[in-house]
Amino acid sequence: MNQKLKNRIEAKDTSINALLKDQKFTIDYFQREYRWQEKHIKLLIEDLTTTFLKSYKQGDKRSEVANYQSYYLGPVVFSVNAENGKKSIIDGQQRITSITLLLIYLNHLIEESSQKVNISELIFSEKYGEKSFNMSDESRESCLKALFETGIYEREESDDETIGNIIERYENIDESFPEEIDDAALPFFIDWFVENVVIVEITAYSDENAYTIFETMNDRGLNLTPTEMLKGYILSKITDKKQRTEINEIWKEQIQLLHEYGENFDNNFFQAWFRGKYAVSIRPGKAGSENQDFELIGSRFHSWFKDNHKELFDLTTSDEFYTFFKNQFPFFVKWYLACYSAQWKFDKSLPHLRYIYTWGIAESLQEPLLLASVNYRDDDQTIKLKLDFVARYIEIFTVRRSVNSRKFGQTTIKYTMFNVVKLIRNNSREKLSKNLVKEVNQIPETWQGVHNLVLNQMNKRFIKHFLSRISSYIDNVVGKNTIYDTYHNPDGKHFEIEHIWANKFKEHRDEFDQENEFSGWRNSIGALILLPQGTNQSFNSDKYPSKLEHYIKENTYAQTLHPNYYVKNPNFLKSEIIKELGFKPHPEFKKLDIDNRIELVKNICEHIWSSDYFLTD
């Protein structure tokens, strides 16, 4: 190899189009696992779509996209074999994988659109007569191929963590992609995404140089964080040396507590605290609008605080800074972390925080909303009640949207949620209840959507959450001591979604002429229950009468299908709640029975997510 070429390092800014079109590269062996989590992909979608929508306006010409605001995605490091020209990714695989998943999703959207944009060559192309994915890794091939061709991949037991993450992140993209980017805006967004998103492409022609670059980018230097800059400014405003030392010690203790939960928890905390308690403005949706409090806190909260502490925090003197950060900083750290603990592990005093961990809104909205009503002078019981009430409002919002096949990505709902933040800020317990009842009553989506709720590949996570809430609720009504996690996240066998009808169209020809109509009814919410993993696989192809004898041994919601349950449990129908819900046995299971169960589900929803909860103590 030419020594001069071997020592060469190149760096240039490039677009996604230039980086990926008709290119082929492998993933370096130590880069193989894809580890992005839900919060990472949702934040990327939020950043991309928000940046695009700042420039886009109806009536634009496609050529005007060239003048839209750019977005910097970060660097990617390649090593090129100077002898055969083959490229491998040394750093940036997580981003490239995520970009590929978004491109696959956009490719499906544009195929259904009236306008066409060809982006398939950024994903999958032909070279030397062979078609393959531009980013090649044999272990991912079948999964990516299925997503590329159909948008659906059925997981197999042998699939590793990377495949699981790829599937889940693809589903997250669908969940969070905003409705604002509609059929008219989609070609503009695709043009912008592939041409205006900037990546710095760094290329080395020896592995040694490539790894040196990787280490330099990841291990060298230690810039001050926004939290450290905020601390420096606050300490500079406290003139008394003893007080300054005390606040410095308090600061270190609180940041250490936050870091025990995660590396970036300090940043997340300050963003949630300042947005929830002090932000008064948010950038309007029209093109060309300037960032306001909400956005500035997200990008540089230390600078925002410096500009606003006098007007919004009423902090001017040294004593005011000292008193505020001595008292309120530890107080809000305590409750911020309490929210996280209750989301990770079920707490009967804060049950709805666990529910929104599974089916909540973007953290950038959810966290400020939770803290908004909390007052420094509230007692612990009042604070817990407030947190649970707000979490319940969030869950009602997300479940009603999902039942009606409406998305709730950050871009779509941020104005609604920011208005709620301001509405409930520092509310008393009584005022909070009234405001949340009012907000729930204004949600346009109703429980009528249950009639059209059908299981599909993209809403499996929601249906699992939905059925877990229903199953645990019915158990509780009849006195069983089960909780949401019993079904959604058990210590033992996991629960799976069970189709009451086996997937055998021929057995239902008396009611259906077309297989797709049968499939729709089979997947409707009235024809689904939860069963332990393994149990449902062992008899899922049986006919209904045979299945019914197994259902009588399972959870209450499944047992209520069997006539014997009502004979052996005479007190079941004496419950006032059960009477109102309209349970009945189903010795056979036809279309009419599914209709009856759908209506039952609707009634259960009205009880579980009733706004009367906000009026209780």
XYZ file of C-alpha atoms in Angstrom:
617
model
C 0.000 0.000 0.000
C 1.203 3.499 -0.818
C 2.454 4.922 2.519
C 1.224 8.410 1.662
C -2.294 7.105 1.034
C -2.180 4.949 4.155
C -1.420 8.001 6.309
C -4.060 10.204 4.711
C -7.104 11.401 6.681
C -9.950 13.202 4.925
C -12.851 15.119 6.440
C -15.749 16.793 4.670
C -19.314 17.813 5.340
C -21.771 15.790 3.319
C -25.473 15.054 2.941
C -27.291 11.810 3.626
C -27.846 11.509 -0.114
C -24.123 11.781 -0.881
C -23.178 9.548 2.040
C -25.531 6.664 1.264
C -26.558 6.674 -2.394
C -25.219 3.561 -4.121
C -22.592 3.175 -1.390
C -21.587 -0.088 0.245
C -19.972 -0.437 3.645
C -19.695 -2.969 6.422
C -20.020 -2.524 10.172
C -16.799 -2.956 12.099
C -16.887 -5.977 14.425
C -16.836 -3.929 17.651
C -19.625 -1.662 16.347
C -22.141 -4.410 15.545
C -24.738 -4.026 18.317
C -27.456 -1.450 17.766
C -28.307 -0.037 21.190
C -30.429 3.044 20.615
C -33.407 3.209 22.951
C -36.868 4.703 22.490
C -35.857 8.096 23.879
C -32.951 8.391 21.418
C -34.986 7.746 18.272
C -37.909 9.878 19.432
C -35.576 12.767 20.209
C -34.016 12.442 16.744
C -37.446 12.476 15.060
C -38.464 15.445 17.220
C -35.306 17.396 16.318
C -35.505 16.616 12.600
C -39.191 17.349 12.130
C -39.122 20.475 14.311
C -36.183 21.894 12.346
C -37.912 21.128 9.042
C -41.237 22.647 10.106
C -39.473 25.865 11.147
C -38.771 26.485 7.438
C -41.566 24.711 5.566
C -44.758 26.529 4.665
C -47.611 25.586 2.371
C -47.187 26.953 -1.123
C -43.399 26.515 -1.207
C -41.774 25.110 -4.324
C -39.630 21.996 -3.944
C -36.612 23.989 -5.165
C -36.944 26.266 -2.110
C -35.976 23.376 0.182
C -32.340 24.150 -0.690
C -32.693 27.344 1.364
C -34.300 25.675 4.395
C -32.419 25.536 7.696
C -29.831 22.749 7.917
C -29.470 20.232 10.738
C -26.136 18.857 11.972
C -26.323 15.146 12.767
C -22.709 14.578 13.794
C -19.611 12.786 12.481
C -19.187 9.356 10.930
C -15.771 7.685 10.721
C -14.943 5.237 7.924
C -11.904 3.100 7.348
C -11.177 2.394 3.677
C -9.045 -0.516 2.586
C -6.716 1.203 0.129
C -6.147 -2.042 -1.794
C -9.750 -3.113 -2.489
C -11.623 0.109 -1.681
C -14.003 -1.539 0.823
C -15.366 0.775 3.526
C -16.218 -0.086 7.100
C -17.879 2.085 9.757
C -15.611 2.734 12.713
C -17.810 5.279 14.502
C -21.386 6.402 13.815
C -23.090 3.062 13.257
C -25.903 3.937 15.674
C -26.778 7.058 13.678
C -26.482 5.354 10.282
C -28.717 2.484 11.413
C -31.285 4.974 12.713
C -31.109 6.966 9.461
C -31.660 3.744 7.509
C -34.742 2.882 9.579
C -36.176 6.369 9.014
C -35.464 6.084 5.275
C -37.280 2.730 5.160
C -40.252 4.290 6.949
C -40.276 7.306 4.609
C -39.993 4.997 1.606
C -43.219 3.250 2.639
C -44.975 6.580 3.219
C -43.977 7.956 -0.175
C -45.062 4.737 -1.917
C -48.580 5.370 -0.590
C -48.421 9.052 -1.549
C -49.675 10.654 -4.746
C -46.221 12.227 -5.165
C -43.143 10.104 -5.749
C -39.574 10.550 -4.515
C -36.993 7.831 -5.102
C -34.990 7.153 -1.959
C -34.724 3.371 -2.208
C -31.141 3.617 -3.517
C -30.110 5.154 -0.206
C -31.199 1.926 1.487
C -30.806 -0.925 -0.971
C -28.926 -0.897 -4.271
C -27.203 -2.983 -6.908
C -23.457 -3.197 -7.372
C -21.650 -5.562 -9.722
C -24.950 -7.268 -10.465
C -25.771 -7.998 -6.813
C -28.515 -6.265 -4.831
C -27.851 -5.671 -1.148
C -28.348 -3.180 1.657
C -25.910 -0.299 1.531
C -24.970 -1.014 5.144
C -24.227 -4.720 5.220
C -24.367 -6.969 8.245
C -25.494 -10.523 7.640
C -27.193 -10.819 11.033
C -29.549 -7.931 10.177
C -30.276 -8.874 6.581
C -33.583 -10.727 6.993
C -34.981 -8.165 9.440
C -34.110 -5.132 7.291
C -35.328 -6.924 4.163
C -38.728 -7.572 5.750
C -39.022 -3.975 6.965
C -37.943 -2.650 3.565
C -40.394 -4.824 1.633
C -43.434 -4.901 3.927
C -42.777 -2.688 6.963
C -43.296 -5.743 9.194
C -40.901 -8.260 10.725
C -42.077 -11.165 12.868
C -39.539 -11.743 15.623
C -37.956 -15.157 16.065
C -36.651 -16.694 19.276
C -33.107 -16.717 17.881
C -33.091 -12.945 17.228
C -30.517 -11.039 19.266
C -30.759 -7.711 21.108
C -29.865 -5.709 17.994
C -32.779 -7.146 16.003
C -35.147 -6.456 18.885
C -33.947 -2.861 19.088
C -34.246 -2.372 15.318
C -37.874 -3.549 15.329
C -38.823 -1.461 18.368
C -37.118 1.682 17.060
C -38.912 1.282 13.725
C -42.209 1.133 15.632
C -41.154 4.219 17.629
C -40.584 6.116 14.375
C -44.149 5.346 13.322
C -45.478 6.397 16.734
C -43.636 9.712 16.822
C -43.651 10.835 13.181
C -45.887 13.943 13.234
C -49.213 14.257 11.457
C -48.183 17.773 10.377
C -45.915 16.215 7.751
C -48.831 15.134 5.598
C -49.047 13.969 1.985
C -48.339 17.484 0.699
C -45.356 18.124 2.985
C -43.810 14.639 2.743
C -41.782 15.140 -0.500
C -40.419 18.391 0.925
C -39.381 16.648 4.139
C -37.669 13.835 2.237
C -35.793 16.340 0.045
C -34.761 18.245 3.155
C -33.755 15.116 5.071
C -31.481 13.700 2.371
C -29.934 17.038 1.304
C -30.051 19.468 4.253
C -29.072 17.153 7.103
C -25.317 17.577 7.448
C -22.913 14.820 8.443
C -19.150 15.188 8.748
C -17.633 12.220 6.916
C -14.152 11.363 8.177
C -12.209 8.812 6.148
C -8.959 7.104 7.076
C -7.062 4.660 4.887
C -5.709 2.508 7.688
C -7.434 0.937 10.672
C -4.782 2.403 12.958
C -5.616 5.973 11.952
C -9.345 5.257 12.035
C -9.193 3.964 15.619
C -7.019 6.911 16.673
C -9.716 9.255 15.353
C -12.371 7.228 17.177
C -10.485 7.497 20.476
C -9.812 11.211 19.988
C -13.495 11.911 19.402
C -14.668 9.867 22.375
C -11.965 10.203 25.023
C -10.165 13.527 24.583
C -11.131 16.794 26.185
C -13.729 17.617 28.823
C -15.898 20.609 28.022
C -17.951 22.301 30.707
C -21.510 21.005 30.746
C -24.563 23.326 30.824
C -25.100 22.229 34.445
C -21.575 23.273 35.402
C -21.977 26.624 33.647
C -25.281 27.183 35.460
C -23.633 26.351 38.777
C -20.786 28.776 38.096
C -23.207 31.596 37.363
C -25.344 30.910 40.446
C -22.316 30.779 42.770
C -21.092 34.056 41.299
C -24.366 35.705 42.384
C -23.943 34.596 46.025
C -21.535 37.027 47.650
C -21.386 35.534 51.151
C -18.510 33.034 51.180
C -20.118 30.708 53.738
C -23.417 30.629 51.836
C -21.585 30.061 48.552
C -19.723 27.078 50.039
C -22.988 25.653 51.378
C -24.736 25.923 47.998
C -21.707 24.362 46.304
C -21.961 21.338 48.628
C -25.739 21.082 48.115
C -25.166 21.277 44.372
C -22.620 18.458 44.374
C -24.912 16.246 46.464
C -27.917 16.789 44.203
C -25.981 16.284 40.969
C -24.531 13.066 42.386
C -28.073 11.873 43.153
C -29.168 12.679 39.610
C -26.146 10.939 38.092
C -26.985 7.759 40.013
C -30.030 7.520 37.736
C -28.206 8.323 34.500
C -25.405 10.321 32.923
C -27.645 13.088 31.529
C -30.177 13.258 34.340
C -28.869 16.637 35.499
C -29.558 18.191 32.088
C -32.960 16.508 31.898
C -33.843 17.706 35.386
C -33.082 21.377 34.765
C -34.972 21.304 31.470
C -38.012 19.755 33.176
C -37.844 22.086 36.196
C -37.434 25.307 34.226
C -40.010 24.366 31.582
C -42.537 23.101 34.101
C -42.292 25.956 36.590
C -41.082 29.040 34.720
C -41.285 28.913 30.900
C -43.992 31.227 29.539
C -43.514 31.012 25.771
C -43.068 28.475 22.990
C -42.097 29.013 19.367
C -45.128 29.454 17.076
C -45.565 26.867 14.357
C -45.223 29.222 11.396
C -42.040 29.166 9.307
C -39.298 31.567 10.337
C -40.397 31.833 13.976
C -37.726 32.342 16.622
C -37.060 29.976 19.514
C -38.811 30.923 22.751
C -38.528 29.817 26.386
C -39.440 26.170 25.758
C -36.867 25.694 22.987
C -34.140 27.813 24.604
C -34.359 25.790 27.810
C -33.929 22.649 25.713
C -30.793 23.893 23.964
C -29.072 26.175 26.543
C -30.875 26.332 29.862
C -27.858 27.908 31.580
C -27.961 30.938 29.269
C -31.759 31.108 29.446
C -31.632 31.211 33.251
C -29.047 34.000 33.149
C -31.351 36.047 30.907
C -34.568 35.358 32.840
C -33.898 34.808 36.555
C -34.900 38.332 37.514
C -38.189 38.460 35.610
C -39.390 34.833 35.880
C -37.748 33.576 39.094
C -37.768 36.869 41.004
C -34.115 36.333 41.924
C -31.936 39.429 42.214
C -30.042 39.597 45.496
C -27.433 37.245 46.908
C -29.801 36.146 49.685
C -32.565 35.391 47.184
C -30.243 33.139 45.155
C -29.028 31.419 48.312
C -32.496 30.787 49.758
C -33.973 29.615 46.457
C -31.273 27.069 45.647
C -30.929 25.907 49.237
C -34.626 25.047 49.473
C -36.148 24.535 46.054
C -33.300 22.819 44.209
C -33.162 19.731 46.531
C -36.954 19.730 46.804
C -37.532 19.439 43.063
C -34.660 16.972 42.596
C -36.355 14.760 45.203
C -39.698 14.759 43.393
C -38.188 14.527 39.930
C -36.406 11.327 40.977
C -39.516 10.094 42.796
C -41.347 10.327 39.469
C -38.696 8.185 37.815
C -38.713 5.598 40.578
C -42.508 5.287 40.324
C -42.273 4.889 36.559
C -39.755 2.065 36.813
C -41.409 0.191 39.685
C -45.130 0.134 40.454
C -46.037 2.325 43.433
C -49.646 1.999 44.597
C -49.634 5.651 45.696
C -48.506 6.757 42.206
C -49.946 4.076 39.885
C -50.395 6.265 36.825
C -46.711 7.109 36.670
C -46.068 3.442 35.953
C -48.710 3.447 33.220
C -47.247 6.470 31.408
C -43.793 4.902 31.504
C -45.242 2.440 28.995
C -47.708 4.696 27.223
C -46.869 8.321 27.861
C -45.834 11.327 25.812
C -42.362 12.648 24.933
C -40.196 13.195 28.024
C -39.618 16.811 26.961
C -43.350 17.394 27.558
C -44.170 14.771 30.175
C -41.564 15.774 32.747
C -42.447 19.514 32.834
C -46.137 18.604 32.983
C -45.578 16.392 36.034
C -43.645 19.074 37.924
C -45.859 22.005 36.906
C -48.486 21.773 39.664
C -46.068 20.795 42.450
C -45.587 23.577 44.982
C -42.633 23.875 47.343
C -45.016 24.294 50.289
C -47.163 21.226 49.485
C -47.030 18.261 51.859
C -45.972 14.837 50.560
C -49.516 13.467 50.326
C -50.689 16.441 48.262
C -47.695 16.179 45.944
C -48.267 12.469 45.319
C -51.925 13.126 44.592
C -51.006 15.887 42.133
C -48.387 13.770 40.371
C -50.784 10.846 40.033
C -53.575 13.109 38.743
C -51.350 14.652 36.077
C -50.018 11.232 35.058
C -53.614 10.019 34.775
C -54.466 12.937 32.498
C -51.484 12.034 30.296
C -52.591 8.398 30.093
C -56.197 9.313 29.271
C -54.867 11.565 26.509
C -52.553 8.932 24.993
C -54.991 6.026 25.281
C -57.878 7.940 23.731
C -55.595 9.093 20.904
C -54.342 5.540 20.330
C -57.823 4.003 20.403
C -58.683 6.396 17.571
C -55.429 5.734 15.648
C -54.144 9.254 16.333
C -50.461 9.907 16.960
C -49.079 11.980 19.807
C -45.485 12.743 18.864
C -43.876 15.804 20.427
C -44.331 18.013 17.367
C -48.023 17.147 17.078
C -49.050 17.870 20.677
C -46.477 20.291 22.109
C -48.732 23.375 21.975
C -51.587 21.516 23.653
C -49.352 20.176 26.404
C -47.470 23.419 26.981
C -50.790 25.192 27.465
C -51.725 22.556 30.053
C -48.359 23.109 31.786
C -49.168 26.804 32.151
C -52.778 26.105 33.142
C -51.918 23.783 36.045
C -48.737 25.524 37.221
C -48.796 25.895 41.029
C -52.463 24.825 41.174
C -53.968 23.850 44.497
C -55.224 20.272 44.686
C -58.827 21.444 44.145
C -57.991 23.732 41.242
C -55.857 21.033 39.611
C -58.785 18.590 39.750
C -61.140 21.069 38.087
C -58.621 21.990 35.398
C -57.836 18.361 34.545
C -61.531 17.453 34.324
C -61.969 20.385 31.942
C -58.973 19.307 29.837
C -60.175 15.687 29.655
C -63.610 16.861 28.529
C -61.945 18.827 25.726
C -60.062 15.836 24.281
C -61.763 15.411 20.877
C -61.147 11.661 20.587
C -63.828 9.558 22.288
C -64.192 5.927 23.344
C -66.302 5.286 20.233
C -62.975 4.588 18.545
C -62.934 1.218 20.333
C -65.354 -0.069 17.676
C -62.632 0.329 15.032
C -59.656 -0.718 17.160
C -57.856 -3.575 15.418
C -54.535 -5.221 16.296
C -51.775 -4.715 13.733
C -47.996 -4.892 13.645
C -47.555 -1.222 14.534
C -49.887 -1.046 17.557
C -48.958 -4.284 19.361
C -47.276 -2.364 22.182
C -50.373 -0.277 22.731
C -52.755 -3.263 22.626
C -50.582 -5.039 25.218
C -50.751 -1.960 27.462
C -54.493 -1.582 26.860
C -55.321 -5.220 27.665
C -53.009 -5.173 30.709
C -54.948 -2.220 32.116
C -58.296 -3.890 31.392
C -57.264 -7.282 32.808
C -55.819 -5.882 36.044
C -58.812 -3.557 36.499
C -61.363 -6.391 36.232
C -59.257 -8.485 38.628
C -59.318 -5.635 41.150
C -63.083 -5.170 40.814
C -63.650 -8.798 41.859
C -61.149 -8.539 44.720
C -58.009 -10.084 43.217
C -54.751 -8.495 44.329
C -53.150 -8.101 40.906
C -51.534 -5.001 39.438
C -50.700 -3.742 35.961
C -47.242 -5.335 36.105
C -48.851 -8.741 36.712
C -49.718 -8.676 33.018
C -47.385 -6.173 31.431
C -44.101 -6.870 33.187
C -44.400 -9.997 35.374
C -41.546 -11.652 37.226
C -42.547 -15.037 35.812
C -44.022 -15.953 32.444
C -44.803 -13.029 30.198
C -48.306 -12.533 28.871
C -49.066 -12.561 25.166
C -51.988 -11.303 23.108
C -54.325 -14.212 22.406
C -56.685 -14.315 19.425
C -59.927 -15.934 20.544
C -60.445 -17.107 16.975
C -57.798 -19.381 15.482
C -56.425 -18.149 12.179
C -58.608 -20.525 10.145
C -60.767 -18.663 7.671
C -62.434 -21.837 6.384
C -64.031 -22.467 9.784
C -65.859 -19.124 9.515
C -67.175 -19.264 5.966
C -70.715 -19.166 7.370
C -70.129 -15.504 8.313
C -67.433 -14.315 5.894
C -66.949 -14.385 2.139
C -63.579 -12.612 2.156
C -60.521 -13.604 4.189
C -59.477 -9.994 4.799
C -62.864 -9.279 6.415
C -62.409 -12.330 8.649
C -58.918 -11.138 9.561
C -60.238 -7.708 10.548
C -62.821 -9.204 12.918
C -60.306 -11.704 14.306
C -57.927 -8.843 15.176
C -60.570 -6.531 16.635
C -60.235 -5.593 20.293
C -63.346 -7.596 21.195
C -61.667 -10.799 20.026
C -58.456 -10.450 22.052
C -57.383 -11.349 25.594
C -54.089 -11.885 27.426
C -52.719 -15.340 28.280
C -49.373 -16.485 29.732
C -46.644 -17.122 27.191
C -46.690 -20.768 26.160
C -50.302 -21.244 27.195
C -51.677 -19.410 24.196
C -49.195 -21.079 21.810
C -50.223 -24.536 23.001
C -53.848 -24.236 21.867
C -54.042 -21.104 19.700
C -55.069 -23.138 16.657
C -57.886 -24.955 18.507
C -61.555 -24.294 17.892
C -63.352 -21.958 20.292
C -65.153 -24.642 22.401
C -61.797 -26.256 23.158
C -60.166 -22.907 23.958
C -63.015 -21.998 26.280
C -62.087 -24.849 28.652
C -58.619 -23.323 28.998
C -59.897 -19.762 29.439
C -61.842 -20.747 32.578
C -58.461 -21.349 34.287
C -56.974 -17.957 33.392
C -57.438 -14.304 34.413
C -60.888 -12.910 35.189
C -61.313 -11.091 31.881
C -60.676 -14.374 30.021
C -62.785 -16.420 32.453
C -65.855 -14.269 31.801
C -66.174 -15.828 28.350
C -67.132 -19.182 29.932
C -70.741 -19.781 31.150
C -69.469 -21.822 34.130
C -67.678 -18.787 35.531
C -71.028 -17.146 36.238
C -72.364 -20.345 37.861
C -69.340 -20.829 40.121
C -69.032 -17.118 40.983
C -72.586 -15.957 41.755
C -71.347 -12.788 43.474
C -69.676 -11.627 40.261
C -72.870 -10.150 38.819
C -73.876 -8.677 42.189
C -71.106 -6.095 41.892
C -72.566 -2.731 40.866
C -69.587 -2.018 38.607
C -69.850 -5.410 36.891
C -73.573 -4.830 36.315
C -72.859 -1.473 34.695
C -70.175 -2.945 32.442
C -72.467 -5.547 30.898
C -70.557 -8.827 31.192
C -72.201 -11.915 29.728
C -71.055 -15.478 28.913
C -70.238 -16.564 25.364
C -70.800 -20.315 24.864
C -70.087 -19.704 21.182
C -68.130 -16.884 19.579
C -69.576 -15.326 16.446
C -69.501 -11.817 14.968
C -72.314 -10.787 17.297
C -70.299 -12.000 20.288
C -67.309 -9.934 19.160
C -69.600 -6.920 18.856
C -70.798 -7.532 22.414
C -67.224 -7.760 23.710
C -66.289 -4.558 21.858
C -69.147 -2.750 23.598
C -67.957 -4.279 26.884
C -64.446 -2.916 26.247
C -65.905 0.530 25.569
C -67.800 0.410 28.873
C -64.677 -0.725 30.722
C -62.710 2.179 29.209
C -65.296 4.659 30.446
C -64.846 3.276 33.971
C -61.055 2.889 34.002
C -60.344 6.315 32.549
C -63.290 8.213 34.030
C -62.623 11.852 34.957
C -64.422 11.177 38.272
C -61.030 9.958 39.534
C -59.869 13.577 39.717
C -62.624 14.346 42.217
C -61.511 11.689 44.728
C -59.165 12.185 47.680
